[in-house]
């Protein structure tokens, strides 16, 4: 479009103000992170409910192709939403760290900044997840580390493969999700959500200062 509508300009200005406010202090940054995580969570929870409902429908009548296709649709939507949720939170955690550096509250090397911001190259999904938790805990002086010995961590990793397959399909086969793949996404999301909550608890209230 050649010209933006007044409403689009207002929304863009509001977004700039919200983001500017989030950068002003550590408390504001974390409050922004938590409010955004809540929005991600709403969508993910609703799609989780729907995919469970469609799974029950398929199990109730395995020969109904329409129900199976509907299940596949919701399974793919849930997988994409779940890992967008995780990726979005991990991205915001990295931004909180970078904003703290800009305010002089944390010292980062140029290499650290380049990795966290993906300035010159994109990181893998797994690398961005690890960067987010490693540097966020460093910012707060927390010793917390996600429990990667938990069996659900393996589900989390397999869920990344399912996400990659549905986001970047190489053949029609990639659009089909098995019940096991959906289960991995569910368990992986649960592992992430618990890890994120445990991280916040490990800060001993520092995030509210």
Steps between C-alpha positions, in 0.01 A plus 500: 500500500621852414334660800440367848162554659478718815415187701813319374710800595343508845567128553860538385551793738345307787728203433803730505389648832445156656838376382669821611349463845614137519861605442512761778568275798554137590164487675322640194685256273398196703142621535490531120643147464239357737210679331611373160545145631143515627375588153694212343365268769135586428526393137702190579261383772197540274663306216610234747138462610381476141759244394410285802136521397581402140720214621208358698279531191747306285542228759122473519473434125834415336338443159361853467741674261341841559566477874855386434570795267353735759727351762799551270408864450481569873811293571705712259352823635576394858857402412567833330339697785684305771841559351418861405416540871836355603694686233326828582572476872863403436536798265358739760728357769796581275365851441469558877868413529601730214294787639669453838836525325390823328410646842841399639356237737685210336824487307490302178780450253446593138487129418233444766291783358530366146390151609206623706375738231577267205666802341699315237344154486194318626540253784328165515182469705689297763791747514265793553326313780833430674621857451179636651524297818879531539510879472171571677619310808834681476319834504327412827784299655280189507648152508190352336543266204222316317490131593615332181500160669123518518360254238281780371811680376540230237136562407586870474781421254285264293231770500749738336533249216120483470486879497768521230315246291170690514661844461734401217339197331706331228224269381128436560597238758631778725145629545396180677551481877490182703344473843849447642621825344210694650573339836864612474391857431265492800767359734766734361278803555424387853872458571572849367215662694611340826862599431398860440295513821782342701740755352280786621473343847880468513535876475368537856292801410786684328295532183259732680764746623 
